[in-house]
PDB file of C-alpha atoms in Angstrom:
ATOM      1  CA  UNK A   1      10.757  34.900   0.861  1.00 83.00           C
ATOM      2  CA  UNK A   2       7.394  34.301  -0.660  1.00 85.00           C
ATOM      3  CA  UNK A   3       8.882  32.846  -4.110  1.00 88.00           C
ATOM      4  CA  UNK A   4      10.986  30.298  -1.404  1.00 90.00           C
ATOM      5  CA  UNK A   5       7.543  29.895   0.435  1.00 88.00           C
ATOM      6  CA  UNK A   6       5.295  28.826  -2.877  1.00 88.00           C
ATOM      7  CA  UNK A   7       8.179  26.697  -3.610  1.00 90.00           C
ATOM      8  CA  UNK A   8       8.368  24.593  -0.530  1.00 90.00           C
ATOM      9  CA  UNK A   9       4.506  24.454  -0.643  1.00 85.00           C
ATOM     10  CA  UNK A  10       4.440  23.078  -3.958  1.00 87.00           C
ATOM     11  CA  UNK A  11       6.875  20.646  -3.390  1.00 91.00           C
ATOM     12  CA  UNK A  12       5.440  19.816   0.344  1.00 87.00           C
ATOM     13  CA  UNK A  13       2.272  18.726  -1.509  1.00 82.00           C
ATOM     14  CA  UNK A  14       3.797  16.923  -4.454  1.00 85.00           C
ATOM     15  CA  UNK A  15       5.098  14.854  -1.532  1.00 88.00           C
ATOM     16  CA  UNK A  16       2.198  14.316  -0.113  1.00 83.00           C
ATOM     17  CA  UNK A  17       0.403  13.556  -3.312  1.00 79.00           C
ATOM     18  CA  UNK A  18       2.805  10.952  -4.111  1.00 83.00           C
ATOM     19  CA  UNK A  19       3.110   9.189  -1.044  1.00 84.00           C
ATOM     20  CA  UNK A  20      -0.519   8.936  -0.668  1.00 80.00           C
ATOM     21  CA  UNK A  21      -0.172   7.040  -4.564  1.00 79.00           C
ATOM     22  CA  UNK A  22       3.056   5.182  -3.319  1.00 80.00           C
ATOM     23  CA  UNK A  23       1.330   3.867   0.125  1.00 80.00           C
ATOM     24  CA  UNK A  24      -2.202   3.431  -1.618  1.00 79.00           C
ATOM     25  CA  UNK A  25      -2.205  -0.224  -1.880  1.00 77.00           C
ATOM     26  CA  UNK A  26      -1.282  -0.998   1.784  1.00 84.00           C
ATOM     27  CA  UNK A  27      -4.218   0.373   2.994  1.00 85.00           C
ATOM     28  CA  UNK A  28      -6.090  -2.889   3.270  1.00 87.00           C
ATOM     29  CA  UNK A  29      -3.070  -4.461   5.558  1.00 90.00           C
ATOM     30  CA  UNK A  30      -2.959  -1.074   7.681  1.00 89.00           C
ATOM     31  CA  UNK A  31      -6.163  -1.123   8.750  1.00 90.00           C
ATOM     32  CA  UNK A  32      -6.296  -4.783   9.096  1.00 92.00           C
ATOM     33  CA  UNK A  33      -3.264  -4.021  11.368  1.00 94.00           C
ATOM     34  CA  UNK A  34      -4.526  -1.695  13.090  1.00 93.00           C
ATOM     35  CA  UNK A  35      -8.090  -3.224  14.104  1.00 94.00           C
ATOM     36  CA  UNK A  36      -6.079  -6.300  15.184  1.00 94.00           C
ATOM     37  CA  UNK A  37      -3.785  -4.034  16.969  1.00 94.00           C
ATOM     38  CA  UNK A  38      -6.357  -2.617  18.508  1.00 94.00           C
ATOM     39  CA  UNK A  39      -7.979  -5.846  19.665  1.00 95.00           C
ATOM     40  CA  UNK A  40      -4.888  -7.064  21.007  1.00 94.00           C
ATOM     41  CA  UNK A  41      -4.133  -4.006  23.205  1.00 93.00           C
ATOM     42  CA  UNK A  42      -7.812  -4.296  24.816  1.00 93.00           C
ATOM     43  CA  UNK A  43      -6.991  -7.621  25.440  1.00 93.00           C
ATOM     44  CA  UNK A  44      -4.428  -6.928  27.522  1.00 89.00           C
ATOM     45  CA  UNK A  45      -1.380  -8.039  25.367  1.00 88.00           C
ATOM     46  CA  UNK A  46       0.880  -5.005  26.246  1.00 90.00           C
ATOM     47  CA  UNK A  47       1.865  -2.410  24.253  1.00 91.00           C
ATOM     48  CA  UNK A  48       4.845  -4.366  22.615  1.00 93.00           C
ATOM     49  CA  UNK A  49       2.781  -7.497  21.932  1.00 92.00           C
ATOM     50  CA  UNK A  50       0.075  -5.610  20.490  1.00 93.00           C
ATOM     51  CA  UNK A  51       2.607  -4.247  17.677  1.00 94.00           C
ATOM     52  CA  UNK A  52       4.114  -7.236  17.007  1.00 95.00           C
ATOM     53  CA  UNK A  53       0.806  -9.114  16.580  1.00 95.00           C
ATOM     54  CA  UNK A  54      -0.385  -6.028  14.375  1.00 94.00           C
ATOM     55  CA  UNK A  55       2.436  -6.032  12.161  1.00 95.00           C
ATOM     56  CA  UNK A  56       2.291  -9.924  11.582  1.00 96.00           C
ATOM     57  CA  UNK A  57      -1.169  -9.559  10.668  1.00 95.00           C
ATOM     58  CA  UNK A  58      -0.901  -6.393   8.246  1.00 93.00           C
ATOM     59  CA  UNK A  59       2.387  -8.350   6.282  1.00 94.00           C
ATOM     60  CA  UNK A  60       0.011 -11.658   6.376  1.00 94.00           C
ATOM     61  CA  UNK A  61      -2.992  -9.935   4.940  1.00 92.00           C
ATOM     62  CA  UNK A  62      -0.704  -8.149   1.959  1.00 87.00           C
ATOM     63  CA  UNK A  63       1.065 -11.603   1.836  1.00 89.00           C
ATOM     64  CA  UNK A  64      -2.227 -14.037   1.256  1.00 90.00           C
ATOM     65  CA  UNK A  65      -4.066 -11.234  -1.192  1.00 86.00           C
ATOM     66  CA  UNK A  66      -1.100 -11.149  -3.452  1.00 82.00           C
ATOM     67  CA  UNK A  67      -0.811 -14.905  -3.523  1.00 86.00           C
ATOM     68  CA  UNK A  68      -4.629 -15.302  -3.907  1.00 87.00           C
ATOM     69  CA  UNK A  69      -4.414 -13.171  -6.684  1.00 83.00           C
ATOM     70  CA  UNK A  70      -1.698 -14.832  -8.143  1.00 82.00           C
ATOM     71  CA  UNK A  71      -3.057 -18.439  -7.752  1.00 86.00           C
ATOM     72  CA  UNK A  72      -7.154 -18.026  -8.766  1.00 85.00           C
ATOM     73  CA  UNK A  73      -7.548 -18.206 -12.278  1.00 81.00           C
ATOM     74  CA  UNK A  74     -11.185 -17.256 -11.797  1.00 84.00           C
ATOM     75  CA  UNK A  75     -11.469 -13.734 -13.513  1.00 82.00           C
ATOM     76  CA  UNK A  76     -14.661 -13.032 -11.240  1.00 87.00           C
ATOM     77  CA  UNK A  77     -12.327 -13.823  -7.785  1.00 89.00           C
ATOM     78  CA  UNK A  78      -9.126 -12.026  -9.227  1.00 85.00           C
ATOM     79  CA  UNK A  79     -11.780  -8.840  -9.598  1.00 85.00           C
ATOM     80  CA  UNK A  80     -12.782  -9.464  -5.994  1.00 89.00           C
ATOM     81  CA  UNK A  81      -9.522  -9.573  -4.855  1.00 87.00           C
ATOM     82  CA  UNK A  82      -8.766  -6.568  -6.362  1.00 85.00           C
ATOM     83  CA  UNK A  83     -11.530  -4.484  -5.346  1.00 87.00           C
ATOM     84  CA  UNK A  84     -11.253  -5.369  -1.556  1.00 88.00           C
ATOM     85  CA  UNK A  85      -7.363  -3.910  -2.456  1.00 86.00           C
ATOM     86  CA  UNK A  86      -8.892  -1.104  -3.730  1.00 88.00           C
ATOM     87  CA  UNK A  87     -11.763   0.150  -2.162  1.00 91.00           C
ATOM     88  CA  UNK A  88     -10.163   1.787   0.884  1.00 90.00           C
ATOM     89  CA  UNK A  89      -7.594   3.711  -0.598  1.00 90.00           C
ATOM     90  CA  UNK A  90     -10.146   4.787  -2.965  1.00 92.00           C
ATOM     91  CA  UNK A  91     -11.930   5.846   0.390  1.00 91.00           C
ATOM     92  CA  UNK A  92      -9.093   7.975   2.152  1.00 88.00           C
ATOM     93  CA  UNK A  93      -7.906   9.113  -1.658  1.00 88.00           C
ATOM     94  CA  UNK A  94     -11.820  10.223  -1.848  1.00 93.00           C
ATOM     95  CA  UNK A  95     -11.543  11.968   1.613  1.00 91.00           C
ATOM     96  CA  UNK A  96      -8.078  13.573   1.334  1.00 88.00           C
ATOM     97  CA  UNK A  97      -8.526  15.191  -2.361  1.00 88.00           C
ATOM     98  CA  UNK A  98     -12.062  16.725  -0.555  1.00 92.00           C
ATOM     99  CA  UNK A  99     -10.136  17.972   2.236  1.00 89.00           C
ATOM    100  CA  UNK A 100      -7.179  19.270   0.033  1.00 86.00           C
ATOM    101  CA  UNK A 101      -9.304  20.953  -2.293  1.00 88.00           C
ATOM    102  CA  UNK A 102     -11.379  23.118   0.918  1.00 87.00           C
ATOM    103  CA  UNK A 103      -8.074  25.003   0.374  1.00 85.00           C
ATOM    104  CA  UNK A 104      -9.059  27.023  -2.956  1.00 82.00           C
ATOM    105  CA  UNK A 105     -12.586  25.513  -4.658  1.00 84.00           C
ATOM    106  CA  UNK A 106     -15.266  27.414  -3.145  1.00 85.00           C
ATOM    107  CA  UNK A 107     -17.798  25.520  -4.927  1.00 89.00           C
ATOM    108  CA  UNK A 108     -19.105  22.227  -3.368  1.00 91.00           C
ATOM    109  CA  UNK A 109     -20.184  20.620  -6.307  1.00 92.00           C
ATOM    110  CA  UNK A 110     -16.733  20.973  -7.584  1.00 92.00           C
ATOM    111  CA  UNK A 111     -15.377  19.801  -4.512  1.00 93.00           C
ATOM    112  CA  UNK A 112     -17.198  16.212  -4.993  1.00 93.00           C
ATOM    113  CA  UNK A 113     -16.193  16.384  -8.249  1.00 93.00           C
ATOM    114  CA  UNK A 114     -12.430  16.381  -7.742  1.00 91.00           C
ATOM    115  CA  UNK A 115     -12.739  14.289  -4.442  1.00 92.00           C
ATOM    116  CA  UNK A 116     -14.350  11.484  -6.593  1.00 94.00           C
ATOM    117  CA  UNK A 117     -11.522  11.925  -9.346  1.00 93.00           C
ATOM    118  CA  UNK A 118      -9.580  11.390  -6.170  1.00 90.00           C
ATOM    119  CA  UNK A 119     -10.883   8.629  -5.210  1.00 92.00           C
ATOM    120  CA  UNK A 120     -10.806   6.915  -8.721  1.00 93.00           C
ATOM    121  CA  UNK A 121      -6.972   7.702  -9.479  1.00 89.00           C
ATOM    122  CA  UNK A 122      -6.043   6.310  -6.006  1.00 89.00           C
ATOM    123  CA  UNK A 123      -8.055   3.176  -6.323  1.00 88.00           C
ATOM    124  CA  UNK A 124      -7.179   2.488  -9.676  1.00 88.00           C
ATOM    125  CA  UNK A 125      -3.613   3.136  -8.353  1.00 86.00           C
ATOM    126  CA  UNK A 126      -3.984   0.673  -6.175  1.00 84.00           C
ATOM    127  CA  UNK A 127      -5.366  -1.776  -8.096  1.00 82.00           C
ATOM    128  CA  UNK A 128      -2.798  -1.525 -11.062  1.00 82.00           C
ATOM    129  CA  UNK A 129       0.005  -1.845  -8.251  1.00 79.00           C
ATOM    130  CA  UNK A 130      -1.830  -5.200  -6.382  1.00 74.00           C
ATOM    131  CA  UNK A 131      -1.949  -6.410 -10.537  1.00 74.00           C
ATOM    132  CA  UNK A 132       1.812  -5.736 -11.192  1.00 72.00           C
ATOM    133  CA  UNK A 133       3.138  -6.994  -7.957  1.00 63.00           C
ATOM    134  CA  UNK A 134       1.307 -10.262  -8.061  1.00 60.00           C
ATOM    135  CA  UNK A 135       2.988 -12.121 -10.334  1.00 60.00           C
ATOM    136  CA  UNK A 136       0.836 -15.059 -12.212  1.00 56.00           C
ATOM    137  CA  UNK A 137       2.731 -18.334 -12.189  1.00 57.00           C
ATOM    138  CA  UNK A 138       1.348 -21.161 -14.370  1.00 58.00           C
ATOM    139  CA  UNK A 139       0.160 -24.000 -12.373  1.00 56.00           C
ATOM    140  CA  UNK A 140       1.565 -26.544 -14.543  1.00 55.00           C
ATOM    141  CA  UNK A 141       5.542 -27.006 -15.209  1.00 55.00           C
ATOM    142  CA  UNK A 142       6.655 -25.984 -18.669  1.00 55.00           C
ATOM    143  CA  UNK A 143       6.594 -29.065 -20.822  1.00 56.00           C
ATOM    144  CA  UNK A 144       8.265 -29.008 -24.092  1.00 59.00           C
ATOM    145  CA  UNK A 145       5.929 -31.105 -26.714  1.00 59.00           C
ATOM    146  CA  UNK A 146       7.952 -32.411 -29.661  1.00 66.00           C
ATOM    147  CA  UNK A 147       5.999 -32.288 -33.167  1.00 66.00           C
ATOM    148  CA  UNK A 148       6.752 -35.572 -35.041  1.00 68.00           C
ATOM    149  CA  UNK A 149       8.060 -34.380 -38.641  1.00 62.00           C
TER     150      UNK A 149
END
């Protein structure tokens, strides 16, 4: 029972590891959802409207980053894009590696140190999956030029 037990907990948190890299780069669009979720259920939308509003904004805010980062050519504004992506799953990855690692480092300093490893694997995660999943398209059409010979 206890080899079955390790083995289920190891497992249980490889899960979790990888879907907190997996889900890492929508955490811009969830918590834009869920502050305009939020809003919308104070203002008396209903419970029903407030999701639907919420979900439209969350799939509009993923939606308009990956096309601003596709479009902008500007290094500087692709970088700031990019960070605004990245900065709160580095956040929660920051927050959940401290909280994991309470578990078996009894040392705080060591603690900070692996929560901000955390926190700069899950950002960088994020920011290397905004990059690959925003493809760059050229704004000009592909125009053959002939070399006279």
């Amino acid at each position: 029972m206890l080899a079955i037990g390790l083995v289920l907990n190891t497992l249980g948190i490889g899960l979790f590891c990888w879907a907190i890299i997996a889900l890492a780069v929508y955490a811009l669009p969830f918590f834009v959802a869920l502050i305009i979720g939020m809003m919308t259920f104070h203002s008396d939308a209903g419970l029903i409207g407030a999701m639907l509003i919420a979900t439209a904004g969350g799939a509009l805010t993923l939606v308009l980053g990956q096309v601003a980062f596709a479009v902008t050519r500007s290094p500087a504004l692709r970088i700031a894009i990019a960070t605004a992506f990245a900065v709160p799953p580095a956040v929660a990855g920051y927050h959940v590696v401290f909280a994991v690692s309470n578990i078996g480092v009894p040392s705080l300093a060591w603690r900070e140190v692996f929560a901000s490893l955390g926190a700069v694997c899950v950002g960088g995660t994020a920011m290397t999956r905004l990059v690959v999943l925003a493809k760059t398209r050229p704004f000009e059409p592909d125009v053959v030029v002939e070399k006279p010979s």
